[in-house]
JSON list of C-alpha atoms in Angstrom, two decimals:
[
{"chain": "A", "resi": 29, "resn": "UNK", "atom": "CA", "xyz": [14.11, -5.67, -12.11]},
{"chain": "A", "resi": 30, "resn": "UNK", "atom": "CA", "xyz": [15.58, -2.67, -11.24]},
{"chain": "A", "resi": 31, "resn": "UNK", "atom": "CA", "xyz": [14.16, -1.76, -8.34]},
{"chain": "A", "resi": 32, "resn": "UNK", "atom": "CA", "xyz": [15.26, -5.19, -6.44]},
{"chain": "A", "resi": 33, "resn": "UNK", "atom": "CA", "xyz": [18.61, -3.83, -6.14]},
{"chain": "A", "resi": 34, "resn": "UNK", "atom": "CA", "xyz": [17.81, -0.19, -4.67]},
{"chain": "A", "resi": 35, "resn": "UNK", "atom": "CA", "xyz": [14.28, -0.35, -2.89]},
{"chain": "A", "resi": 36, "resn": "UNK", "atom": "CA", "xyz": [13.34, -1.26, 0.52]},
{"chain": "A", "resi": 37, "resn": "UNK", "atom": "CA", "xyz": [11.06, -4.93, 0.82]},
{"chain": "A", "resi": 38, "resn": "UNK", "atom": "CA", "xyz": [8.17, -2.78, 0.74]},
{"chain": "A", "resi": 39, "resn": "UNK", "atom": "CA", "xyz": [9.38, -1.05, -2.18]},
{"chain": "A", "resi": 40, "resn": "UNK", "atom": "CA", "xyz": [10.23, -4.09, -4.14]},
{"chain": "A", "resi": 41, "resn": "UNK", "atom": "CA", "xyz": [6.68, -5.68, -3.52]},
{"chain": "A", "resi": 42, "resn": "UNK", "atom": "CA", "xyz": [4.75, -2.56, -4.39]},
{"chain": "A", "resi": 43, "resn": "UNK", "atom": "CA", "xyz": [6.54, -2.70, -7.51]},
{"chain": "A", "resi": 44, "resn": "UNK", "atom": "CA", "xyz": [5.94, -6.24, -8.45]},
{"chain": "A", "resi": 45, "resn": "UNK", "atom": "CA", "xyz": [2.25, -5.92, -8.04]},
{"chain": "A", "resi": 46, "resn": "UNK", "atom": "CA", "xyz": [2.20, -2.85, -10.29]},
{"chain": "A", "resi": 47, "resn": "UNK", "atom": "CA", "xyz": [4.16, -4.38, -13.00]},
{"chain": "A", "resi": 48, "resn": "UNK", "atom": "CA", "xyz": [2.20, -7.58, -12.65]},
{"chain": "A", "resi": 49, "resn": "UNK", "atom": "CA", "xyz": [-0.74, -5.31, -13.70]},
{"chain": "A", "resi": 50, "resn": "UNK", "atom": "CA", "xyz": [0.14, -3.68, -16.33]},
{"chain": "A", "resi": 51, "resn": "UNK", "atom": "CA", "xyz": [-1.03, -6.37, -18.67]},
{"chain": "A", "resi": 52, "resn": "UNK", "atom": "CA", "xyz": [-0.59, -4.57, -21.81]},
{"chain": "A", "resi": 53, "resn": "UNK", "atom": "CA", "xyz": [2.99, -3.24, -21.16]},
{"chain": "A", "resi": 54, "resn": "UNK", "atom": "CA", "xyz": [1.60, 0.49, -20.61]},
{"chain": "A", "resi": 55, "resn": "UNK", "atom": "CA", "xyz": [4.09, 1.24, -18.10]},
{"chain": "A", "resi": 56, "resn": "UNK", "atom": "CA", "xyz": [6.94, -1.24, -19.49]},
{"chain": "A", "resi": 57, "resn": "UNK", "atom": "CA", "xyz": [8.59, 2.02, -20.82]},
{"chain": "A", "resi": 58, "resn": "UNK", "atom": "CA", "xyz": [8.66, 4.01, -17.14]},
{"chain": "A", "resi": 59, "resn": "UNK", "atom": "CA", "xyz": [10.93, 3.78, -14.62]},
{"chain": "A", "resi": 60, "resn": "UNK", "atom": "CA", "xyz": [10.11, 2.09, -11.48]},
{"chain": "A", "resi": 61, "resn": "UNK", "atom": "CA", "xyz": [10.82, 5.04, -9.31]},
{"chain": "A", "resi": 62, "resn": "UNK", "atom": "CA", "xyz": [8.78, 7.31, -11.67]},
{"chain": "A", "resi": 63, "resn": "UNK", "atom": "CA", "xyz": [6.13, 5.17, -11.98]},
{"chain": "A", "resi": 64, "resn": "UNK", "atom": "CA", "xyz": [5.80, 5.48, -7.77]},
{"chain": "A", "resi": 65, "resn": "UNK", "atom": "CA", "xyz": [5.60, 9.03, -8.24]},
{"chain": "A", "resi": 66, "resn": "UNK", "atom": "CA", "xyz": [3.33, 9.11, -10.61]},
{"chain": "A", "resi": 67, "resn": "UNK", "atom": "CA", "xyz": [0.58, 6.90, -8.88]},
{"chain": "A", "resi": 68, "resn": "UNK", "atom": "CA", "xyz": [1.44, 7.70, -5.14]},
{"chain": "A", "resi": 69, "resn": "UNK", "atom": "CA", "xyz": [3.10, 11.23, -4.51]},
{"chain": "A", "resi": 70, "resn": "UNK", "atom": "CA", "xyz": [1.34, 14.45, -4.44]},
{"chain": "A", "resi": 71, "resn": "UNK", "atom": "CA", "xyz": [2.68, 18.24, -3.94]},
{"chain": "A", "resi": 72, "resn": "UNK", "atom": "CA", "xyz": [0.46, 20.81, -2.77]},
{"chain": "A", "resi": 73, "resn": "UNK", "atom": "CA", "xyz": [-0.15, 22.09, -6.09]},
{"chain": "A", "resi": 74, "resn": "UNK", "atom": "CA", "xyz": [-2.11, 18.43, -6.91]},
{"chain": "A", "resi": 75, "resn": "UNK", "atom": "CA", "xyz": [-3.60, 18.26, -3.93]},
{"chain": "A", "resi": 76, "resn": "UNK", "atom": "CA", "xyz": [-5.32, 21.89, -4.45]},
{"chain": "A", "resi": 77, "resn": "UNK", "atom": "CA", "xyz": [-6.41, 20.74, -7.49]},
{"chain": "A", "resi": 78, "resn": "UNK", "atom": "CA", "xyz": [-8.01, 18.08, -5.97]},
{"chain": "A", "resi": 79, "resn": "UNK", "atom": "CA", "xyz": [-11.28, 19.43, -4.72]},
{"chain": "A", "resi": 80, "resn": "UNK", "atom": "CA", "xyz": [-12.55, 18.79, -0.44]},
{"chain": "A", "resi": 81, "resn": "UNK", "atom": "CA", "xyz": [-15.69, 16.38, -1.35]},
{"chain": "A", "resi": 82, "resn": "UNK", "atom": "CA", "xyz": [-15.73, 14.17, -4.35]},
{"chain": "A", "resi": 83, "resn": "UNK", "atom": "CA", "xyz": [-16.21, 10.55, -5.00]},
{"chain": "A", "resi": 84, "resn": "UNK", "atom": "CA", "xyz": [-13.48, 8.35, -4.88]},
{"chain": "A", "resi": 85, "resn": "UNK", "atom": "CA", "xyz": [-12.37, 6.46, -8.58]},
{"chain": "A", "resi": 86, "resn": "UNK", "atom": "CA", "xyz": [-12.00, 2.80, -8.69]},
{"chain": "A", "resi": 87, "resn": "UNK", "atom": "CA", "xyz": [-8.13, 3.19, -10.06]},
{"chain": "A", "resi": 88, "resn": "UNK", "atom": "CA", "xyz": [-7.18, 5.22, -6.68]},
{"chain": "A", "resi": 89, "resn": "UNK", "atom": "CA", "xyz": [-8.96, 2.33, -4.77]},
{"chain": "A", "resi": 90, "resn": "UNK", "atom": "CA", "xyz": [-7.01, -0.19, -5.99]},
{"chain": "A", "resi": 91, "resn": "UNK", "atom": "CA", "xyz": [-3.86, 2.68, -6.00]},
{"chain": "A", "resi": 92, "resn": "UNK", "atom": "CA", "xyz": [-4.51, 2.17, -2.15]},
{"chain": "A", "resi": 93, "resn": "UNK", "atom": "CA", "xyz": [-4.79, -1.48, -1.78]},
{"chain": "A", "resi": 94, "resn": "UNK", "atom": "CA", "xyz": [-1.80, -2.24, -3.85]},
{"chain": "A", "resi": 95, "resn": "UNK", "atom": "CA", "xyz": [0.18, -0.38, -1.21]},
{"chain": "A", "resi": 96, "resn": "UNK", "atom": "CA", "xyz": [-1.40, -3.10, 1.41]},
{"chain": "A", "resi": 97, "resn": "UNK", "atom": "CA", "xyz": [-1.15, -5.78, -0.72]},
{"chain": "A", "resi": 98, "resn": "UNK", "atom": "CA", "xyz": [2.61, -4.89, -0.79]},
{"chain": "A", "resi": 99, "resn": "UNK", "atom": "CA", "xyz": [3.36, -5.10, 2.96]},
{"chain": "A", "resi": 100, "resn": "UNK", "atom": "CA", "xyz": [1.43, -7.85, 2.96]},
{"chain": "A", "resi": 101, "resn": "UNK", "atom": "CA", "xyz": [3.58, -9.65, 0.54]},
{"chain": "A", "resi": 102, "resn": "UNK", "atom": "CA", "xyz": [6.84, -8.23, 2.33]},
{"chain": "A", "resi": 103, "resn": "UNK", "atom": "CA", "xyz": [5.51, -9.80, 5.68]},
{"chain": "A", "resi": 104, "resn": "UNK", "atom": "CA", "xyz": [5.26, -13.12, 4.56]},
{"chain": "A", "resi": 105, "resn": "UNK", "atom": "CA", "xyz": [8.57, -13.50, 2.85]},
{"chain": "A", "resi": 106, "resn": "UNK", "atom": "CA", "xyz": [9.80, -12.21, 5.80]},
{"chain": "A", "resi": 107, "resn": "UNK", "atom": "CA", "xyz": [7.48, -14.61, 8.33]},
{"chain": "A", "resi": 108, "resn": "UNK", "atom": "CA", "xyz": [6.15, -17.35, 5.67]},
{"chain": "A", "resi": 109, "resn": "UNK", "atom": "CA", "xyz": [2.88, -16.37, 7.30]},
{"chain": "A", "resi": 110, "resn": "UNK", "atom": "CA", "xyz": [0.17, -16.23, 4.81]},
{"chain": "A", "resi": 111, "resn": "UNK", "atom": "CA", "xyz": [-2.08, -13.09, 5.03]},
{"chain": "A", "resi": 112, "resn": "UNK", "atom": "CA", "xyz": [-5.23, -11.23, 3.56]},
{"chain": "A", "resi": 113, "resn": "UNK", "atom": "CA", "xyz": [-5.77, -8.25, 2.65]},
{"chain": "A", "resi": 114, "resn": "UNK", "atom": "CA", "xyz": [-9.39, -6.58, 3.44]},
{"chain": "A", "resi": 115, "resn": "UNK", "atom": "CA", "xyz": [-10.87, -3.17, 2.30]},
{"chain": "A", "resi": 116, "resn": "UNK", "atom": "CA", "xyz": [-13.84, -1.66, 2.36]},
{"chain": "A", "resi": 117, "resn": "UNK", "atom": "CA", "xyz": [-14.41, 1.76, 0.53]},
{"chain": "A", "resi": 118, "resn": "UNK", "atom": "CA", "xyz": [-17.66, 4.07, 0.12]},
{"chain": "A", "resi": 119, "resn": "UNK", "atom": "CA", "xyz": [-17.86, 5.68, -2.70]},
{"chain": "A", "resi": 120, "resn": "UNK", "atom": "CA", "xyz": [-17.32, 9.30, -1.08]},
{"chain": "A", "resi": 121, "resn": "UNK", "atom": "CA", "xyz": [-13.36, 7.84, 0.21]},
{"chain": "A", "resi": 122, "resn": "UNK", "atom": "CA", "xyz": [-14.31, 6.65, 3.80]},
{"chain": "A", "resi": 123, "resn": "UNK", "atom": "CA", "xyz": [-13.06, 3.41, 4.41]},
{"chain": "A", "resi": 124, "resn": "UNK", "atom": "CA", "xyz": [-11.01, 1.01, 6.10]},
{"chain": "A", "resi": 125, "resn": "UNK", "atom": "CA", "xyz": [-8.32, -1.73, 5.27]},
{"chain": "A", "resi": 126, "resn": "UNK", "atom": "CA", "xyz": [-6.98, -4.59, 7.22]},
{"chain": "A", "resi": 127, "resn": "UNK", "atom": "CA", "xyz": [-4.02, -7.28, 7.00]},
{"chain": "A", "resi": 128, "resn": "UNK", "atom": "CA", "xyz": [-4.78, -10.15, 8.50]},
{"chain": "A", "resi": 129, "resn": "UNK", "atom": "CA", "xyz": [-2.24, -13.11, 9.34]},
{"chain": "A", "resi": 130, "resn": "UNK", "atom": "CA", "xyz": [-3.40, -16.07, 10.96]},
{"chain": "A", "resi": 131, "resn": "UNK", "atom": "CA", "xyz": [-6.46, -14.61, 13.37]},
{"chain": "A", "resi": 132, "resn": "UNK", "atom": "CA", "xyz": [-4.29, -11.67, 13.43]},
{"chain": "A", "resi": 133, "resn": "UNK", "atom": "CA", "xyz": [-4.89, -8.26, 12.59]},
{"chain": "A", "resi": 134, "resn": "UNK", "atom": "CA", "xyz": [-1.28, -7.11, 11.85]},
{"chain": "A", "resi": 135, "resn": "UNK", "atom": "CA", "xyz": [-2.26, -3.82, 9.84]},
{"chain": "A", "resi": 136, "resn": "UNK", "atom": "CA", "xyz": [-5.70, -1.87, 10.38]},
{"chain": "A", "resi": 137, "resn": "UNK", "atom": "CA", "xyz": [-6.13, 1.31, 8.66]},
{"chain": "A", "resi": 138, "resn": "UNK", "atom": "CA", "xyz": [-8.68, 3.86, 8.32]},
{"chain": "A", "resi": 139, "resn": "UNK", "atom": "CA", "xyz": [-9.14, 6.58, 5.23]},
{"chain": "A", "resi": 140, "resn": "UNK", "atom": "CA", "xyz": [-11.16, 9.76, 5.67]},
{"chain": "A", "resi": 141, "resn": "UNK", "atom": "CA", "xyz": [-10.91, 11.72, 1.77]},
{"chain": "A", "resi": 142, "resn": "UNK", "atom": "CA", "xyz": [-9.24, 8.63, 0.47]},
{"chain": "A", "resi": 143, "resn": "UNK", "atom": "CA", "xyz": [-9.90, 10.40, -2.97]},
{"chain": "A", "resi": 144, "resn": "UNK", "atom": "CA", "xyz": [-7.03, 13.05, -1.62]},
{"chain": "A", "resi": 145, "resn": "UNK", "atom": "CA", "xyz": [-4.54, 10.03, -0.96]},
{"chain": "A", "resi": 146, "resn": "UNK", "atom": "CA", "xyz": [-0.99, 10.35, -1.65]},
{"chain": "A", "resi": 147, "resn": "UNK", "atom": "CA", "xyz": [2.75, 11.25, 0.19]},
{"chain": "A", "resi": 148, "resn": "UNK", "atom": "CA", "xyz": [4.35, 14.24, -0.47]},
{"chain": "A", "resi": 149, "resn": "UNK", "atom": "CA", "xyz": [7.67, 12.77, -1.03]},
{"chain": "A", "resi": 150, "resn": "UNK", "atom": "CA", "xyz": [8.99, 9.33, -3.02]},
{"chain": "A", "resi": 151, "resn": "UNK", "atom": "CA", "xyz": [10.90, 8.43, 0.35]},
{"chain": "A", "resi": 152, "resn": "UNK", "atom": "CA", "xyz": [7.85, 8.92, 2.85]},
{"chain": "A", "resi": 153, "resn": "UNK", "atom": "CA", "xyz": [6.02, 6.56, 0.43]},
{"chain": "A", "resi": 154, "resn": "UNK", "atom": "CA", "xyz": [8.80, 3.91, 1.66]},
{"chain": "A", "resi": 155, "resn": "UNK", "atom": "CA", "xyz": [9.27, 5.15, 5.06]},
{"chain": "A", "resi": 156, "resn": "UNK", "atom": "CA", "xyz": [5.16, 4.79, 5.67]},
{"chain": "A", "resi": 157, "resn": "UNK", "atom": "CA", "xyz": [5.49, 0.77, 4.13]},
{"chain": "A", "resi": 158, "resn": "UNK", "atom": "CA", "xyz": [8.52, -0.07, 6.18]},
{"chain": "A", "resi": 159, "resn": "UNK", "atom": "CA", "xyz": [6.69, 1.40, 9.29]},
{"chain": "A", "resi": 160, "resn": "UNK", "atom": "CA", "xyz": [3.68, -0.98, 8.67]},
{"chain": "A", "resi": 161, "resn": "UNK", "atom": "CA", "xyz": [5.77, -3.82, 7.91]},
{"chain": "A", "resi": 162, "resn": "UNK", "atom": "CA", "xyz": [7.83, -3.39, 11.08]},
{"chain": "A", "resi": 163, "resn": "UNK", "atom": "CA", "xyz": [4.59, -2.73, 13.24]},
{"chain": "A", "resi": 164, "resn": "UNK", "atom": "CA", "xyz": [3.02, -5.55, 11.55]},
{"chain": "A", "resi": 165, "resn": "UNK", "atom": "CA", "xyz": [6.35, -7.92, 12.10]},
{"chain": "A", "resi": 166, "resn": "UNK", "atom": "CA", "xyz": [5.92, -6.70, 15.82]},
{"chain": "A", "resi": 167, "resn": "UNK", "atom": "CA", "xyz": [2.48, -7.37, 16.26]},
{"chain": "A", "resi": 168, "resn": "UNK", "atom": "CA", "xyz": [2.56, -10.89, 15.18]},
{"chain": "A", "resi": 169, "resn": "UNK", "atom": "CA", "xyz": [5.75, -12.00, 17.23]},
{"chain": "A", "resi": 170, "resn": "UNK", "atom": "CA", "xyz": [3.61, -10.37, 20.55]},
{"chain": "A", "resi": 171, "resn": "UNK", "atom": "CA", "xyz": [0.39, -12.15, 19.82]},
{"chain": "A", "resi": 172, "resn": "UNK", "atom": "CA", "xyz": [1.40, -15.34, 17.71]},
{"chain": "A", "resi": 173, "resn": "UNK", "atom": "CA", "xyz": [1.67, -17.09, 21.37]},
{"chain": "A", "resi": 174, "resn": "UNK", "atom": "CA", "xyz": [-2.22, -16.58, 21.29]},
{"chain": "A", "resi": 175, "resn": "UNK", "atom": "CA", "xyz": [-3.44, -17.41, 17.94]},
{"chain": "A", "resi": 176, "resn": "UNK", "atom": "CA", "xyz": [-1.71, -21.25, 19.03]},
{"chain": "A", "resi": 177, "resn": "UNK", "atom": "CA", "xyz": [-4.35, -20.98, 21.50]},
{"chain": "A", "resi": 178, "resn": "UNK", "atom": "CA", "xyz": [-7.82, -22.03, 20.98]}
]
């Protein structure tokens, strides 16, 4: 895999659930780093086309929780702490999405205009993972003393 060798952990993991997907070999053809642009970064131009109220699509809902999915997976290779991934989403792109290792929330996220999601660069896409996986790496090492508790 090509992006093993280049990409960040987040990077890496958000690719493997995309490719693990694509069921029908769809996206066998594109390149991993155009294939992250294609699903997750959005200039100005796209997101004017993209009008202020609409209803969010079930594709860009699952766009979203890949990305979570993806620290997710990063964290526990890194901790060999299993986690969960939870999302809720209204139909109208209001929602919320949580990683959860142990009894610990290590990522909690809320989307206002989800249906307008997207980073305006490839690299802030990775910078924006690694910051959740290093917040959520910090998070656990300052509570795990408590989740032994009880």
């Amino acid at each position: 895999m090509e992006a093993e060798k280049t990409m960040n952990d987040f990077g890496v993991e958000l690719i493997r659930q995309i490719r693990a997907l694509d069921q029908f070999g769809n996206w066998s053809r594109i390149s991993d780093e155009e294939l992250l642009i294609k699903k997750y970064v959005k200039t100005k131009e796209d997101l004017k086309a993209i009008p202020l109220i609409a209803d969010i699509d079930e594709m860009l809902t699952n766009d979203i929780k890949m990305i979570y999915k993806a620290i997710a997976l990063a964290f526990e290779r890194k901790t060999g702490v299993v986690c969960n991934v939870i999302m809720e989403m209204s139909h109208e792109g209001f929602g919320r999405c949580a990683v959860i290792a142990d009894r610990i929330c290590i990522v909690d996220k809320y989307f206002k205009d989800a249906h307008r999601f997207g980073f305006r660069t490839y690299e802030a896409l990775f910078e924006d993972g690694d910051k959740h996986l290093a917040n959520a790496i910090a998070t656990y090492e300052q509570y795990k003393p408590c989740n032994k508790q009880g």
